[in-house]
Coordinates of C-alpha atoms in Angstrom, one line a residue:
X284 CA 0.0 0.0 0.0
X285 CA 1.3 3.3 -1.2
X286 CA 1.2 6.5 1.0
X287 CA -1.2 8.0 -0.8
X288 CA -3.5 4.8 -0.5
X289 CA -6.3 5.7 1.7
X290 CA -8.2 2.3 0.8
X291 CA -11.3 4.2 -1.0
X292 CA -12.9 1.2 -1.9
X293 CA -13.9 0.3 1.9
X294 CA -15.6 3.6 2.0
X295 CA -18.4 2.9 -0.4
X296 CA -18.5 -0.4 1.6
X297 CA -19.3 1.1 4.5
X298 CA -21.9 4.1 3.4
X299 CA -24.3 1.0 2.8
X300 CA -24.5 -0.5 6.2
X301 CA -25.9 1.1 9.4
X302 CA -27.7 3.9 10.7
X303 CA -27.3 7.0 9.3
X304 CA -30.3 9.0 10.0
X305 CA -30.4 12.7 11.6
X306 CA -31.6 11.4 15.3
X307 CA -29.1 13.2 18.4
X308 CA -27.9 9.6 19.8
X309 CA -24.9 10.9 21.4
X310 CA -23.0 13.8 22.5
X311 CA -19.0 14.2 23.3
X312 CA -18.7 17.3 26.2
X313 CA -16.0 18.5 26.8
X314 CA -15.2 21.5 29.2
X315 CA -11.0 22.5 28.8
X316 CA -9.2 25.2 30.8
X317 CA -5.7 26.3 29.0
X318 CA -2.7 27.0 31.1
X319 CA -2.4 30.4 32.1
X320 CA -0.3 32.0 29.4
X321 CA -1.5 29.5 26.8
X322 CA -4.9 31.0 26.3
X323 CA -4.5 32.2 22.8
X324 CA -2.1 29.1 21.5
X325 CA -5.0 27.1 23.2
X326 CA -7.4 28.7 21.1
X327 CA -6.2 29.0 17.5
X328 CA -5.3 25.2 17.8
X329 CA -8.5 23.9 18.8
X330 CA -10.3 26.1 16.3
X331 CA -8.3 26.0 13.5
X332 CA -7.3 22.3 13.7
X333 CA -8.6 20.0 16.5
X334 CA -12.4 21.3 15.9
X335 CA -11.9 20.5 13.0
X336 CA -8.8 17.0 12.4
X337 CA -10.0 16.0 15.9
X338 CA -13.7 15.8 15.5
X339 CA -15.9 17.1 13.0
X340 CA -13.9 15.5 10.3
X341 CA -14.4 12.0 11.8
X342 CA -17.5 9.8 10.8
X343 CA -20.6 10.0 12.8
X344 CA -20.0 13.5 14.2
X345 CA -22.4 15.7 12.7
X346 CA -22.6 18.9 14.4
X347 CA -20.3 21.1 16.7
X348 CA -20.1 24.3 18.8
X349 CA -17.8 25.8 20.6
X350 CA -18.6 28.3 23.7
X351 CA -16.6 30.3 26.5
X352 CA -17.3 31.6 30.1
X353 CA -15.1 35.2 30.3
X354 CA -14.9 36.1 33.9
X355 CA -18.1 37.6 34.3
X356 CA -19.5 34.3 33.1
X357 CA -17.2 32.6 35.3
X358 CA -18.3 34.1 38.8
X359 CA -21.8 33.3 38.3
X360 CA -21.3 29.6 38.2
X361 CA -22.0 27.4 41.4
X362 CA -22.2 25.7 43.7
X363 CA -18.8 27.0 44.7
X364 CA -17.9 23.1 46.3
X365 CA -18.4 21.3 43.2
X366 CA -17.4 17.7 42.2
X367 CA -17.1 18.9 38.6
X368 CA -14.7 21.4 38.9
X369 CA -12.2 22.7 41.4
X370 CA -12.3 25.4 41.7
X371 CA -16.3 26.5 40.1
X372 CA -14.6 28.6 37.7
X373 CA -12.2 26.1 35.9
X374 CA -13.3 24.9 32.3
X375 CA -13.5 28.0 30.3
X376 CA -14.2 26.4 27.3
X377 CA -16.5 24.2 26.3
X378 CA -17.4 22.1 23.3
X379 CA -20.6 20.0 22.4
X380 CA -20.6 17.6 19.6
X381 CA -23.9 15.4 17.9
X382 CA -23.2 11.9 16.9
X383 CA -26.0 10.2 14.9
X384 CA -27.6 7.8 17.1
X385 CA -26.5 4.1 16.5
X386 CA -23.1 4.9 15.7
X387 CA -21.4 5.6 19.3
X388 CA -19.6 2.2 19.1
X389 CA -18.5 3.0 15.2
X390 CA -17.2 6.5 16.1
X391 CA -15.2 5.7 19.3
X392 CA -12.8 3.2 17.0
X393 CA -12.2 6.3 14.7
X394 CA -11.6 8.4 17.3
X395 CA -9.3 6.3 19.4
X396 CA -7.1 6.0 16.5
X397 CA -7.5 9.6 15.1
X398 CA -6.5 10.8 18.6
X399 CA -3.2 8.4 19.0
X400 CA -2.2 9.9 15.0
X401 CA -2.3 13.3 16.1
X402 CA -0.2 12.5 18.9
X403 CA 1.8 10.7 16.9
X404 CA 2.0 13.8 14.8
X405 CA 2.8 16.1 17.3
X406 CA -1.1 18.3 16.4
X407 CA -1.8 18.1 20.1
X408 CA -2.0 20.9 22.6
X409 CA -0.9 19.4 26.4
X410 CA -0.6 23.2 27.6
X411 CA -4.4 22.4 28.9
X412 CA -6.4 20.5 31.3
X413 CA -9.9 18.6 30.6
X414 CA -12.2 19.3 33.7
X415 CA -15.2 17.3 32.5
X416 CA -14.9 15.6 29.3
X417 CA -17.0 13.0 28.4
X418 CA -18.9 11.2 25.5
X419 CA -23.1 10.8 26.5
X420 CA -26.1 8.7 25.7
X421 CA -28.5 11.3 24.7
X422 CA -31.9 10.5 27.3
X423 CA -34.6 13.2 25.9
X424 CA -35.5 16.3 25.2
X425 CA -37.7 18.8 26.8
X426 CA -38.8 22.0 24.5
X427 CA -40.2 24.8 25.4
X428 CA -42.2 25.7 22.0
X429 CA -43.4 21.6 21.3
X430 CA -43.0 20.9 17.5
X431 CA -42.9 24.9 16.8
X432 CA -39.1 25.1 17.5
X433 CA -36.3 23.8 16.0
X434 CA -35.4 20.2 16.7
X435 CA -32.7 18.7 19.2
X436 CA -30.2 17.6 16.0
X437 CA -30.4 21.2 15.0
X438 CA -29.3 22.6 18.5
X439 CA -25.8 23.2 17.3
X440 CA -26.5 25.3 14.1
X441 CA -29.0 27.1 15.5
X442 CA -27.8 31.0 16.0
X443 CA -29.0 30.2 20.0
X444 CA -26.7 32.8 22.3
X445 CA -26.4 31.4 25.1
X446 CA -25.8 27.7 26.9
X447 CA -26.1 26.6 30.3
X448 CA -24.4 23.2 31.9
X449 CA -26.4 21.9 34.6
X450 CA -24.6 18.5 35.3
X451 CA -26.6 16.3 38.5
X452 CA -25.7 13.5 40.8
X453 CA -27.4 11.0 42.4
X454 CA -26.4 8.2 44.8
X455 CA -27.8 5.2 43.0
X456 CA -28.8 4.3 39.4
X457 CA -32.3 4.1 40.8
X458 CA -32.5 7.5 41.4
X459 CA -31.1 8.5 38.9
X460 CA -33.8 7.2 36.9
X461 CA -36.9 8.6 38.9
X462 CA -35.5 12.3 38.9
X463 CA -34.8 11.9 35.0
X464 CA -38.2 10.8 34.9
X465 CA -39.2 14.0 37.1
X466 CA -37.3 16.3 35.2
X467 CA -38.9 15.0 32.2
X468 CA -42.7 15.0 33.3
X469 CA -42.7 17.9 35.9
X470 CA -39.2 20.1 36.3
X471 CA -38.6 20.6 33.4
X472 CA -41.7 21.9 31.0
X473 CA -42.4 24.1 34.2
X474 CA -39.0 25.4 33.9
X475 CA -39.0 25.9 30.3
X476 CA -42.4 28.0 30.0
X477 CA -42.2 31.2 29.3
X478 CA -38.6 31.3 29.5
X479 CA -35.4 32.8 27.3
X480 CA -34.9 28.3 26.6
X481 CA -35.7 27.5 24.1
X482 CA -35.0 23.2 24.9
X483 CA -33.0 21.1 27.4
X484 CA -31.1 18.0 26.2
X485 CA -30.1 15.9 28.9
X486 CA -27.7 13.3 29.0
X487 CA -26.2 10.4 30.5
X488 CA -22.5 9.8 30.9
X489 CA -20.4 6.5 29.1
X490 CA -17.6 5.3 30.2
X491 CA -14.4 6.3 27.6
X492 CA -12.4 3.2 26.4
X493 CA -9.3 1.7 27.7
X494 CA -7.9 3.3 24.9
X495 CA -8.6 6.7 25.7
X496 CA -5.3 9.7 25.8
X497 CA -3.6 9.3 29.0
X498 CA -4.6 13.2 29.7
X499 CA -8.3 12.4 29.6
X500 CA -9.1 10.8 32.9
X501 CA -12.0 8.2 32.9
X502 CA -15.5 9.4 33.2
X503 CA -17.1 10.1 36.8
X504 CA -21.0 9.2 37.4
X505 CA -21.8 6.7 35.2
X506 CA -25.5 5.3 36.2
X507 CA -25.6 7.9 38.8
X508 CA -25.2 11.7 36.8
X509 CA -27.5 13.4 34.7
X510 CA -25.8 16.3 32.6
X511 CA -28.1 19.2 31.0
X512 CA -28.0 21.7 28.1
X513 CA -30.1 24.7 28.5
X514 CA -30.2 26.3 25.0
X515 CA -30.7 30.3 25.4
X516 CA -32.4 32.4 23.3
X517 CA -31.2 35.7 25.5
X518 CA -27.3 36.4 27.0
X519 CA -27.7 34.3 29.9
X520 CA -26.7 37.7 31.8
X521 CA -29.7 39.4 30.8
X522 CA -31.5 36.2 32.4
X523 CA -29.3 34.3 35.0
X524 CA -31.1 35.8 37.9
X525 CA -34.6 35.2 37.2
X526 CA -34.1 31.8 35.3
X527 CA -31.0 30.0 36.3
X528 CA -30.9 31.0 40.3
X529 CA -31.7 28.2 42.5
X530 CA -31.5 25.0 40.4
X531 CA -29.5 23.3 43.4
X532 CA -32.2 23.6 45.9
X533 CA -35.3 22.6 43.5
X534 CA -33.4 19.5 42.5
X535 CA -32.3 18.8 46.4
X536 CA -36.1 19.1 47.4
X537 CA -36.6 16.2 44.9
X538 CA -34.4 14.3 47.7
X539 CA -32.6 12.3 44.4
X540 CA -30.1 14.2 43.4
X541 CA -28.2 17.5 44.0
X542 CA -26.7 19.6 41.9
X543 CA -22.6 20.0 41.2
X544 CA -22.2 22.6 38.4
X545 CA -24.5 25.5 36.7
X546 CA -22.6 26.9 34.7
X547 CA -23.1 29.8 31.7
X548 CA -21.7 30.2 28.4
X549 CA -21.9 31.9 25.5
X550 CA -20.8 30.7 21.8
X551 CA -16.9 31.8 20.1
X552 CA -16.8 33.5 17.0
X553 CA -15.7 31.3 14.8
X554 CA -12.0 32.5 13.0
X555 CA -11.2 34.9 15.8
X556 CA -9.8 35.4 19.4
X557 CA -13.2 36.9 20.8
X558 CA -12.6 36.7 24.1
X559 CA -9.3 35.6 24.9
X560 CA -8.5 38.5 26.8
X561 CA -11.7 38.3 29.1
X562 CA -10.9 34.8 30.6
X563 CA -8.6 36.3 33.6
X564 CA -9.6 38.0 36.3

């Protein structure tokens, strides 16, 4: 096999086998903070080559979006002990892909391997650490506007400007169940009405293979943590007080779970360093 051989033939193979419809099956989360100093090197690489060589370009993966806390964003998160990140504020960048549902187990062999070329390659940044990364089983989601809105697989392309992380633990995989299924019924569409969200997709965590980069530690909560995407329609700002304030005590009343990280975001600019500079206090 020459080096220009990139064994086409198994591609046309492959495109006729399996799911390949537009349903939100998955989701990789992943929440980065970049070594003081390395802010901007941190940037340009994942934008203009690991967003891009690292994930979207890899089978399966059919949407992506980047967003950032600046400090302002930052100091609104809690609760200030959280199991997600020490200390609240750490994980200024976050990044939420789609996969198309039935392929999780297709994409994670592509993205093993991708992962140990680019290291191979030397098109890694290390000057970073990943506070809670994770690849999801998407459980359901809850919208505001019903069949008015656009859908869950369009989430990422939609112009929405603002994101919220709401990620939940519970003690046993029984509960964890029951407040899904209260958040789904009850907390949830009560939440949502008449409010700058426009949907919540909620996931559950997967464990990452043995495989996995030695800097990505294994994934926390699996059977036990619920982890939310509130999609904003408003600067969640403009909102955070009246809509976003007291999550952690409505889900502790439920006495299944409590709540580890709220936190707000709003999306890059694409091609630029918006931002950068408002990341430091």
């Amino acid at each position: 096999m020459t080096e220009e051989d990139t064994r086409s033939e198994l591609y046309a193979e492959l495109a006729s086998v399996g799911p390949y419809g537009p349903g939100l099956g998955h989701a990789l989360i992943t929440m980065v903070e970049p070594h003081p100093g390395h802010e901007y090197a941190y940037n340009r690489w994942y934008e203009d080559d690991h967003f891009i060589a690292g994930a979207m370009a890899m089978p399966w993966m059919y949407a992506g979006r980047r967003w950032v806390a600046t400090r302002d964003l930052q100091s609104l998160r809690y609760p200030e002990k959280s199991a997600v990140a020490q200390p609240v504020t750490d994980g200024c960048y976050i990044t939420v892909y789609w996969i198309t549902a039935g392929r999780y187990a297709d994409h994670m062999k592509w993205t093993v391997a991708i992962n140990r070329r680019l290291n191979r390659d030397a098109r890694v940044h290390h000057d970073r650490t990943h506070v809670f990364t994770a690849f999801q089983d998407h459980a359901v989601t809850v919208y505001r506007d019903g069949p008015d809105g656009p859908r869950d697989f369009h989430a990422l392309g939609h112009p929405y400007t603002g994101l919220v992380v709401e990620v939940i633990d519970t003690d046993t995989p029984q509960r964890c169940d029951a407040l899904l299924d209260l958040l789904r019924d009850r907390h949830l569409p009560r939440r949502l009405a008449g409010s700058p969200s426009a949907m919540v997709t909620v996931f559950r965590p997967t464990p990452l293979p043995l495989e996995r980069m030695s800097y990505v530690k294994q994934v926390e909560g699996v059977g036990t943590r619920l982890t939310l995407l509130w999609f904003l329609q408003r600067d969640p700002r403009e909102v955070w007080e009246e809509h976003f304030t007291g999550l952690d005590t409505e889900v502790a009343g439920t006495g299944l779970g409590r709540v580890e990280l709220v936190a707000p975001f709003v999306p890059t600019v694409p091609g630029t360093d918006t931002y950068v500079d408002e990341l430091r206090g």
